[in-house]
mmCIF file of C-alpha atoms and ligand atoms in Angstrom:
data_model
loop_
_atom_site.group_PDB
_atom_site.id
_atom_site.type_symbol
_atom_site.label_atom_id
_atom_site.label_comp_id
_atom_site.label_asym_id
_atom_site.label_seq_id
_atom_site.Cartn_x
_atom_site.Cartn_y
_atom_site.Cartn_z
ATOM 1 C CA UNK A 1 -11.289 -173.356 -42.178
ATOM 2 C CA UNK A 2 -11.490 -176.626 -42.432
ATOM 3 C CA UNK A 3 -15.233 -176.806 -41.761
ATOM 4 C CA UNK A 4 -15.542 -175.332 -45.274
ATOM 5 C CA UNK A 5 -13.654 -178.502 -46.794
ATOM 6 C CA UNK A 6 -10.651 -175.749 -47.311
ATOM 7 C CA UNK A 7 -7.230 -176.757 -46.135
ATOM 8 C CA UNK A 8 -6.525 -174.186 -43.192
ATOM 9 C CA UNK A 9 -4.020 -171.840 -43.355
ATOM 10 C CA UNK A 10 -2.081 -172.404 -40.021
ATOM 11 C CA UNK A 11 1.309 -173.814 -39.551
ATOM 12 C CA UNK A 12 1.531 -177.189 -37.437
ATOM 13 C CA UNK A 13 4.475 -175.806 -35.411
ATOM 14 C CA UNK A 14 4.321 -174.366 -33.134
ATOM 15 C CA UNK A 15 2.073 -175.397 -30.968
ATOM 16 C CA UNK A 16 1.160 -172.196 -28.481
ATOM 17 C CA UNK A 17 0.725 -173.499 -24.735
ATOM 18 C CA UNK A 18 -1.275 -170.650 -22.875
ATOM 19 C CA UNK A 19 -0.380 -171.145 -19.229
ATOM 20 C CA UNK A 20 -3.501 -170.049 -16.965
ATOM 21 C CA UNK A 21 -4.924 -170.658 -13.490
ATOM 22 C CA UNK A 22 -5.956 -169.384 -9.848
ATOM 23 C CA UNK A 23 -3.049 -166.874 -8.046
ATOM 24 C CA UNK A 24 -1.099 -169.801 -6.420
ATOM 25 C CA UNK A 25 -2.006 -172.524 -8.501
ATOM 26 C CA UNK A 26 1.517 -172.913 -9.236
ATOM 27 C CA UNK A 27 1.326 -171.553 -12.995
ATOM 28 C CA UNK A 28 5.387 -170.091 -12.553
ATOM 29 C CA UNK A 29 6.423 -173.550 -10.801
ATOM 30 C CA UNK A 30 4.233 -175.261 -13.784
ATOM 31 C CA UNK A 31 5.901 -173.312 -16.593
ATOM 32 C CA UNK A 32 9.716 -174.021 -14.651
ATOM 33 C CA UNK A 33 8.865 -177.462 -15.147
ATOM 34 C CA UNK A 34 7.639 -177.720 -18.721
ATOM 35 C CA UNK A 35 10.922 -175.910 -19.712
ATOM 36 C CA UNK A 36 13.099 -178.344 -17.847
ATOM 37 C CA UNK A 37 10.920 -180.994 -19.537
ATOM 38 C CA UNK A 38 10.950 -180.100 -22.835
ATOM 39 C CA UNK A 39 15.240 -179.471 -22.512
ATOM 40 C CA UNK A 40 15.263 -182.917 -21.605
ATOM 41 C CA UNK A 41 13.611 -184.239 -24.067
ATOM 42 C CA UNK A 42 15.257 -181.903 -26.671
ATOM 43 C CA UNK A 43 12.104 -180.284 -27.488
ATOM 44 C CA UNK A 44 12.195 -177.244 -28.423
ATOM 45 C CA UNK A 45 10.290 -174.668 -26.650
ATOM 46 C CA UNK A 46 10.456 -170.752 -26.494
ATOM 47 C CA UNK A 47 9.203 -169.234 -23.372
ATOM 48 C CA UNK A 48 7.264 -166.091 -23.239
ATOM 49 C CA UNK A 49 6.407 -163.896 -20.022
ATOM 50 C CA UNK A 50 3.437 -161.863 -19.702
ATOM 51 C CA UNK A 51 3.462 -161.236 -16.106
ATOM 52 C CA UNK A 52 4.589 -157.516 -15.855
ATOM 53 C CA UNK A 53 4.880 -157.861 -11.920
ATOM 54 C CA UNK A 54 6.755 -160.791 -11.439
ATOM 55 C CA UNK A 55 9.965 -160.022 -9.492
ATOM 56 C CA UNK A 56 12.300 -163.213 -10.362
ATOM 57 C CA UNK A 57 11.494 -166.445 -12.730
ATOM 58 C CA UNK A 58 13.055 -169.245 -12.226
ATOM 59 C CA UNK A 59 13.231 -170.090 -15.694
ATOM 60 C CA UNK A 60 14.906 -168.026 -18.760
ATOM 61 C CA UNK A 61 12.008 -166.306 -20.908
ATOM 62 C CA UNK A 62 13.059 -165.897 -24.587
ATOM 63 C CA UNK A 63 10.429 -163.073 -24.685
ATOM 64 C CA UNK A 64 9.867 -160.978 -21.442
ATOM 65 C CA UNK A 65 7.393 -158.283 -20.931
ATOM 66 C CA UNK A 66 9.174 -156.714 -18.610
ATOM 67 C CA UNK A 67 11.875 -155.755 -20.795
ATOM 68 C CA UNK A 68 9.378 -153.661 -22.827
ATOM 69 C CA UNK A 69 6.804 -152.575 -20.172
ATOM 70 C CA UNK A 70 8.091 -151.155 -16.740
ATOM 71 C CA UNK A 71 5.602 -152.293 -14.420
ATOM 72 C CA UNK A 72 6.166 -149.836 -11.769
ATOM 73 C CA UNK A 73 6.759 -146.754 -13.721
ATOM 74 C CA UNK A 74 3.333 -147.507 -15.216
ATOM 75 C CA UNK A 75 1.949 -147.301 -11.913
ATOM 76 C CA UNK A 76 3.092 -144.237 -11.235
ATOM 77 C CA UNK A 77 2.697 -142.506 -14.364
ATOM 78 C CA UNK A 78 -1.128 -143.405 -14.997
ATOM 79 C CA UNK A 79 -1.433 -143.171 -10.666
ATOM 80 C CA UNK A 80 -2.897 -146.963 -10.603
ATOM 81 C CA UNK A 81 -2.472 -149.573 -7.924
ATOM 82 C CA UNK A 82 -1.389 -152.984 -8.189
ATOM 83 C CA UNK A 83 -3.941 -154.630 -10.458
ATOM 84 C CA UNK A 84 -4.389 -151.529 -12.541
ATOM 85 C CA UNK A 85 -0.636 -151.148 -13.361
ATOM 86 C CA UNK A 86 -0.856 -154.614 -14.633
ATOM 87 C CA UNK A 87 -4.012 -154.364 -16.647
ATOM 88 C CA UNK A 88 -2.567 -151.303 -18.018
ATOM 89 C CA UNK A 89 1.160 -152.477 -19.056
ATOM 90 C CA UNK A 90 -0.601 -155.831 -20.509
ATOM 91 C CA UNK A 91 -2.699 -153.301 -22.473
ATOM 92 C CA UNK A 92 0.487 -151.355 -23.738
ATOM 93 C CA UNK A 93 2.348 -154.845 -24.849
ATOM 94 C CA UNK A 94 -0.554 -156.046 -26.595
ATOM 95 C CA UNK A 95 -0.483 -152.987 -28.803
ATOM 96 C CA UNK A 96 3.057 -154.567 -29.939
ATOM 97 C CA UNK A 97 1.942 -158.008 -29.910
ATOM 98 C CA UNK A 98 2.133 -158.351 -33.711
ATOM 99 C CA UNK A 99 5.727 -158.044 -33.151
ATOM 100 C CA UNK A 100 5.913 -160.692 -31.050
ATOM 101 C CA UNK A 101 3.570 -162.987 -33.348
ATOM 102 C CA UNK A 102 6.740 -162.225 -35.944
ATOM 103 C CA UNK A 103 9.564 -163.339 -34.102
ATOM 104 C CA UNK A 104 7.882 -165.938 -33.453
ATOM 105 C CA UNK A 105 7.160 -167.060 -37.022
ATOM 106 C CA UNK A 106 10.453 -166.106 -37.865
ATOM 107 C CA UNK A 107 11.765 -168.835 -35.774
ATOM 108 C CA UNK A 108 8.647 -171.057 -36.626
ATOM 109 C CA UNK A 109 10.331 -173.765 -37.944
ATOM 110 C CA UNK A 110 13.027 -174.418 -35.125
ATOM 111 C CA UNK A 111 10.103 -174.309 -32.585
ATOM 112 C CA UNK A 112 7.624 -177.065 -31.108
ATOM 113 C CA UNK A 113 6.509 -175.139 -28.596
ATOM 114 C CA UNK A 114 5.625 -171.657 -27.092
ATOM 115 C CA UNK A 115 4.984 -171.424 -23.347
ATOM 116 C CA UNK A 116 3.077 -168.893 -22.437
ATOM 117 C CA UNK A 117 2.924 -167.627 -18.330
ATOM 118 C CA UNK A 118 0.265 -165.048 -17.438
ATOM 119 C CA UNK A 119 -0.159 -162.609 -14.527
ATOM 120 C CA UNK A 120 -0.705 -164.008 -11.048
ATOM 121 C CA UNK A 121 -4.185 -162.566 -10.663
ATOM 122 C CA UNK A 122 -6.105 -165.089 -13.352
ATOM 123 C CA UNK A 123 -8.922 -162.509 -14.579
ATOM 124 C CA UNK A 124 -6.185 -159.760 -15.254
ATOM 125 C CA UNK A 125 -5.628 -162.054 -18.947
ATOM 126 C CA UNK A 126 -8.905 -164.078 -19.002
ATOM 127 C CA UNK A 127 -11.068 -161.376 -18.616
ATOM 128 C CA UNK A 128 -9.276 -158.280 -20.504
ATOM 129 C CA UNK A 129 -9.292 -156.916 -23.710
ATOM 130 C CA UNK A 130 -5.549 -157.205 -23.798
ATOM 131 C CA UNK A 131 -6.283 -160.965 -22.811
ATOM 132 C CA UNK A 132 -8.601 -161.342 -26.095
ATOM 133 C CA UNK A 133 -6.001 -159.204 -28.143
ATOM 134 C CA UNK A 134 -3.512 -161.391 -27.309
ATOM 135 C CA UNK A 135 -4.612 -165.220 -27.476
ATOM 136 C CA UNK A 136 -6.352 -163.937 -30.706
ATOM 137 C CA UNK A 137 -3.354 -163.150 -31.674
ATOM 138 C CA UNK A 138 -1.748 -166.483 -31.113
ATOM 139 C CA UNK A 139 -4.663 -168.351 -32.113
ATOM 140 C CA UNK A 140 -5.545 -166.917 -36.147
ATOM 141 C CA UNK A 141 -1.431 -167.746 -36.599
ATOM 142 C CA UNK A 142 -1.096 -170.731 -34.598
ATOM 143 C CA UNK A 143 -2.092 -174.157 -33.342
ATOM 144 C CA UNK A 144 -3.353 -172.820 -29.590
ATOM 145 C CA UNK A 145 -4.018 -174.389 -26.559
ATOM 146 C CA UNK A 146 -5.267 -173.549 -23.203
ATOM 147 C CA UNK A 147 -3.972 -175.003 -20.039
ATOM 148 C CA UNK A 148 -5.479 -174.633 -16.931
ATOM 149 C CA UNK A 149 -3.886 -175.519 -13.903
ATOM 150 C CA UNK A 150 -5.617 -176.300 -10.984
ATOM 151 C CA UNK A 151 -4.549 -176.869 -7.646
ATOM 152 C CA UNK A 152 -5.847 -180.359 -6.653
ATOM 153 C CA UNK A 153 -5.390 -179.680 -2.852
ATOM 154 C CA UNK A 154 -7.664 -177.005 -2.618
ATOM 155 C CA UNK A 155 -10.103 -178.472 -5.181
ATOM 156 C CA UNK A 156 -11.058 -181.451 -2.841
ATOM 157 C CA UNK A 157 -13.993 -179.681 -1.400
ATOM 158 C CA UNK A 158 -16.955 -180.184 -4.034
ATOM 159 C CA UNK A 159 -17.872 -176.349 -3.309
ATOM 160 C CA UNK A 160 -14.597 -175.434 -4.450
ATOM 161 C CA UNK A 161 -14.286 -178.358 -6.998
ATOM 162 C CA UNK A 162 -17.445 -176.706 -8.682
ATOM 163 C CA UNK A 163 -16.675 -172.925 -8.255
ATOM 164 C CA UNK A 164 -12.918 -174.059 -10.128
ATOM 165 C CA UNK A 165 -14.571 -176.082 -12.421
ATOM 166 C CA UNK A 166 -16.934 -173.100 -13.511
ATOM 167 C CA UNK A 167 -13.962 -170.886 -14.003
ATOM 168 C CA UNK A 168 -12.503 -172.903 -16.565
ATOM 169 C CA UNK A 169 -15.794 -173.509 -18.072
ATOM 170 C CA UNK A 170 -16.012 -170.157 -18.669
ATOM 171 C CA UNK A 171 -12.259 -169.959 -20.269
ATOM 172 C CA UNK A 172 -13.423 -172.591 -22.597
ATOM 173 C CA UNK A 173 -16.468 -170.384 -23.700
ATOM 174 C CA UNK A 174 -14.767 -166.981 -23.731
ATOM 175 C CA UNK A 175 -11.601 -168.427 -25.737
ATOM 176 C CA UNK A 176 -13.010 -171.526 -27.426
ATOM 177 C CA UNK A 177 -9.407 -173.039 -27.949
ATOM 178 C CA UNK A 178 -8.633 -176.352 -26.776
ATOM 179 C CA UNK A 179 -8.618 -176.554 -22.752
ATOM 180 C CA UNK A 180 -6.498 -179.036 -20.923
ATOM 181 C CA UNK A 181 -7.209 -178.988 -17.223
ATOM 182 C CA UNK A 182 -3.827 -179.843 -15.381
ATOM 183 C CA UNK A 183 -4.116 -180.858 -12.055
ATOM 184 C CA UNK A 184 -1.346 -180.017 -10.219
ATOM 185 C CA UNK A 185 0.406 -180.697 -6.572
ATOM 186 C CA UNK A 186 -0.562 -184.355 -7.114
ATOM 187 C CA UNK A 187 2.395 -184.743 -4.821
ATOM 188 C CA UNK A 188 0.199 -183.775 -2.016
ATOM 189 C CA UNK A 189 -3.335 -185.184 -3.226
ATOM 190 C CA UNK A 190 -4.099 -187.267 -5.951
ATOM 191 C CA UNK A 191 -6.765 -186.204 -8.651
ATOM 192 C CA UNK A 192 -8.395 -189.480 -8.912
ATOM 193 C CA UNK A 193 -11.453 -187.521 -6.865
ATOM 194 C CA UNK A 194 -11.877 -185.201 -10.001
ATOM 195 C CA UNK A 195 -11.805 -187.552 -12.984
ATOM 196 C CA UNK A 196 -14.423 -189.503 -10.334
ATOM 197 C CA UNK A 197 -16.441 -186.112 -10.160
ATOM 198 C CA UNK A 198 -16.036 -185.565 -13.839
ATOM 199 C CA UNK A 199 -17.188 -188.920 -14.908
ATOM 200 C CA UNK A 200 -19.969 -189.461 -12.986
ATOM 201 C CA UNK A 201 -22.123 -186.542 -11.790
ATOM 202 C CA UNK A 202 -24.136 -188.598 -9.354
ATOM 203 C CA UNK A 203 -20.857 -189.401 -7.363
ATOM 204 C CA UNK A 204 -20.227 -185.396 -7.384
ATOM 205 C CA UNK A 205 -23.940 -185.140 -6.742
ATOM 206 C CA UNK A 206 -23.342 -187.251 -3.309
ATOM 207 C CA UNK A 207 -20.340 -185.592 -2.523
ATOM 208 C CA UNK A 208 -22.412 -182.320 -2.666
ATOM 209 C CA UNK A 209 -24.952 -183.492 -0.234
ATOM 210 C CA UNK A 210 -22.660 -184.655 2.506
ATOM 211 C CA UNK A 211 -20.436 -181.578 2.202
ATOM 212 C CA UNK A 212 -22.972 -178.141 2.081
ATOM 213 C CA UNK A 213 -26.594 -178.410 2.416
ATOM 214 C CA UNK A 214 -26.774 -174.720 1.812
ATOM 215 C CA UNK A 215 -26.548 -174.151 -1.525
ATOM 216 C CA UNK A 216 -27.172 -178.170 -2.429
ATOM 217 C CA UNK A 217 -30.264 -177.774 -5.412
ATOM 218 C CA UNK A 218 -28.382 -175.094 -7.040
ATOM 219 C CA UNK A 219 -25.365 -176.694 -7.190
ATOM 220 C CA UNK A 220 -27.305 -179.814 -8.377
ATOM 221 C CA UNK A 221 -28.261 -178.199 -11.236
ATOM 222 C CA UNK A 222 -24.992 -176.781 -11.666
ATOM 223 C CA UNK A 223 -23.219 -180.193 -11.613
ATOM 224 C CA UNK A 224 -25.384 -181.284 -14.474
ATOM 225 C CA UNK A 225 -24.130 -178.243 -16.962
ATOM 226 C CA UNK A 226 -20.525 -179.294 -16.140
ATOM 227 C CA UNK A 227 -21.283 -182.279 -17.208
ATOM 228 C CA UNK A 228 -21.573 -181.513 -20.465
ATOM 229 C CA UNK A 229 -18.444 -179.136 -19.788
ATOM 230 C CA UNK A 230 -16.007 -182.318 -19.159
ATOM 231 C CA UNK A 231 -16.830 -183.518 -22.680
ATOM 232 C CA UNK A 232 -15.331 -181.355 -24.273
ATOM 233 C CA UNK A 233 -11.907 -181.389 -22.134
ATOM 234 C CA UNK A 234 -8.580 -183.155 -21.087
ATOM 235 C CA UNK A 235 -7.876 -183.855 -17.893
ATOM 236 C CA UNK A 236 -4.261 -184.777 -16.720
ATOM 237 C CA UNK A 237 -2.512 -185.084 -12.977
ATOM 238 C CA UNK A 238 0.733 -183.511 -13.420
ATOM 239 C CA UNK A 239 3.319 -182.285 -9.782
ATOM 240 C CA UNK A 240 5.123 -179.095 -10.904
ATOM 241 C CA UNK A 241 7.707 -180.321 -7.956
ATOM 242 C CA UNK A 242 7.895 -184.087 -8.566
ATOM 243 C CA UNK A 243 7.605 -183.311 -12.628
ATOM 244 C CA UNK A 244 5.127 -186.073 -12.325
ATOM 245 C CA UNK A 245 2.529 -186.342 -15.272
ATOM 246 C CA UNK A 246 4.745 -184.746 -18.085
ATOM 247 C CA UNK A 247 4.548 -186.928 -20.845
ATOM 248 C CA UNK A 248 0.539 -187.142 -20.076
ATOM 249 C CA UNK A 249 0.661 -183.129 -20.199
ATOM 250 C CA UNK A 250 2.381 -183.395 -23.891
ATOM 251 C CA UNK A 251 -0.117 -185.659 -25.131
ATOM 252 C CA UNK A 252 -2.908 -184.214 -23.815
ATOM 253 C CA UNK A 253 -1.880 -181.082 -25.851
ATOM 254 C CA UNK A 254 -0.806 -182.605 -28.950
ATOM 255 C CA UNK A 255 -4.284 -184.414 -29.294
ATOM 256 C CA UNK A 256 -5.785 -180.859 -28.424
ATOM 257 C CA UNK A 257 -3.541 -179.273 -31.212
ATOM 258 C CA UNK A 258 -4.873 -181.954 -33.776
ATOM 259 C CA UNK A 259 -7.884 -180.874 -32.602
ATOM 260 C CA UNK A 260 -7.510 -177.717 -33.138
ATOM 261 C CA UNK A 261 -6.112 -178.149 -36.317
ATOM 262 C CA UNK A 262 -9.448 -180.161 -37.030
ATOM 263 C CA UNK A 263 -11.672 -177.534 -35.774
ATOM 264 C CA UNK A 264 -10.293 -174.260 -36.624
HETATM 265 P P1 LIG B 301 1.202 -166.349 -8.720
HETATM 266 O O1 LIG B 301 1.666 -166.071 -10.124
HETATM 267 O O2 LIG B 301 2.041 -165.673 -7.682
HETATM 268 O O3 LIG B 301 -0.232 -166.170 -8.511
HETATM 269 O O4 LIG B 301 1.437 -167.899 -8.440
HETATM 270 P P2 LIG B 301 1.558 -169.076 -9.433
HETATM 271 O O5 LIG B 301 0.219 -169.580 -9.832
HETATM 272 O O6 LIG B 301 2.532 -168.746 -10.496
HETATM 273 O O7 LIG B 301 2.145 -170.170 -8.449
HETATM 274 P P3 LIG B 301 3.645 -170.465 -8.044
HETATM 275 O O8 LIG B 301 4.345 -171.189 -9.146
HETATM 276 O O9 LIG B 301 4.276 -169.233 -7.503
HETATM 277 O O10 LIG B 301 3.362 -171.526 -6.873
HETATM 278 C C1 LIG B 301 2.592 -171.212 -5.736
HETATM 279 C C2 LIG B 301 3.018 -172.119 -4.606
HETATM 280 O O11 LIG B 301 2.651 -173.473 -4.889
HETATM 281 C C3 LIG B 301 4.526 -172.122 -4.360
HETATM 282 O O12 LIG B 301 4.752 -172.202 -2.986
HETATM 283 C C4 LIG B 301 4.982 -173.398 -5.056
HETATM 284 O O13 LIG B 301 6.136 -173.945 -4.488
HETATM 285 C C5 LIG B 301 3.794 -174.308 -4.818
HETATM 286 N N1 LIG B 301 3.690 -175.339 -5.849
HETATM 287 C C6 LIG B 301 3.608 -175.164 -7.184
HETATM 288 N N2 LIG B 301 3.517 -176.350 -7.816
HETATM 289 C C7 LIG B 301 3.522 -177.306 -6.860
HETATM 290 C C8 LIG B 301 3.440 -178.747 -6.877
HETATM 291 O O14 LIG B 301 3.346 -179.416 -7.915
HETATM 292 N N3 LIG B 301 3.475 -179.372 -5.661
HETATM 293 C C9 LIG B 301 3.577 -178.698 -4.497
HETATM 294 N N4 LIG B 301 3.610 -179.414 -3.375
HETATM 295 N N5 LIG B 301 3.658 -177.349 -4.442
HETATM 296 C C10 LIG B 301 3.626 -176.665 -5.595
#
């Protein structure tokens, strides 16, 4: 709105975190963290759970899917398997998500923060209608934010640095909210090789060459459209474990809230 000169319409607070990122990234470990980190630091944050599957969390949600949608009965009633019991009770909560946009607002003014966990299998939210629905949703009420959390071990390869990279380049263009890359499990490798990557594409370019010659011109090519990607991101190192890289996570979103605040 505020393209127009108008003064937009959203409420500053809260600011919605949307938790995404590869089965295994450590998006449940992630979230744990954030809570403990935001009790801490007496900020207040309300936790929502949109993983229909998940047996245990370690952390308390405020607002749990599972308490509306029985992931297993669903299963059995529509006859689906694993991924299509979850697509389908995502789809059922999202026709209630309204009432979860309330209580929310409701509480508005107690709240900085509302973190948001997704299902294990990423493209079950990213790619869904539900998915849309949902950070829609969140997004026309409140300040909204994307992170993606990638896991920095597994990243070190360029092929799989690019192929992850990609992914959340296409978040960025199927949302276009705010993204803030996370880089987790710094406790086991440091991200210093991605903000290298990221800032200069002839270093990734190198990389490339001395890791696969196969697909080497392609990826060339490719390396020079992310390019343009990182621009338009944050990137932080942050250990779900150690709770490294916390107060770097927080800023990182509150300059992508102001953002947001700018742009929307
Ligand atoms: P799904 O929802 O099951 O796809 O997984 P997830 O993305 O929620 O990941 P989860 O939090 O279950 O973590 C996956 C694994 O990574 C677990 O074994 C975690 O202990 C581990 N893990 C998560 N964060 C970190 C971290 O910062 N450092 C290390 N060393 N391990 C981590």
């Amino acid at each position: 709105a505020s393209s127009s000169g108008q003064a937009h319409s959203f409420r500053r607070k809260p600011v919605i975190i949307i938790v995404v990122g590869m089965a295994g990234s450590g998006k449940t470990t992630f979230l744990h963290r954030l809570v403990c980190h935001t009790q801490a630091s007496r900020i207040c944050g309300y936790v929502l759970n949109l993983d229909p599957a998940v047996m245990t969390l370690p952390y308390g949600a405020n607002i749990d899917i599972r308490d509306t949608v029985k992931y297993k009965e669903v299963m059995k009633q529509f006859n689906l398997g694993p991924n299509g019991g979850i697509l389908t009770s995502l789809n059922l909560f999202a026709t209630k998500f309204d009432e979860v946009i309330q209580v929310i607002e409701n509480r508005a003014d107690q709240l900085d923060y509302v973190l948001v966990d997704t299902p294990g299998q990423i493209e079950i939210f990213t790619w869904s209608a539900s998915g849309a629905i949902i950070t829609e949703a969140f997004a026309s009420t409140f300040p909204t934010v994307v992170a993606y959390v990638v896991d920095t071990p597994r990243a070190s390869r360029p092929v799989t640095f690019m192929s992850t990279m990609l992914y959340a380049c296409s978040i960025l263009y199927k949302t276009r909210l705010p993204l803030v890359l996370a880089f987790n499990k710094t406790d086991v490798a440091q991200h210093q090789f991605a903000l290298e990557w990221m800032e200069d594409f002839e270093a990734f370019q190198a990389a490339m060459r001395s890791d696969d010659s196969y697909m080497s011109t392609f990826a060339q090519s490719l390396s020079l459209v992310l390019d343009e990607f990182y621009k338009n991101l944050r990137s932080v190192g942050v250990s779900a474990v150690s709770g490294a890289g916390m107060d770097a996570f927080f800023k990182a979103i509150e300059a992508s809230a102001e953002e947001y605040m700018e742009t929307y």
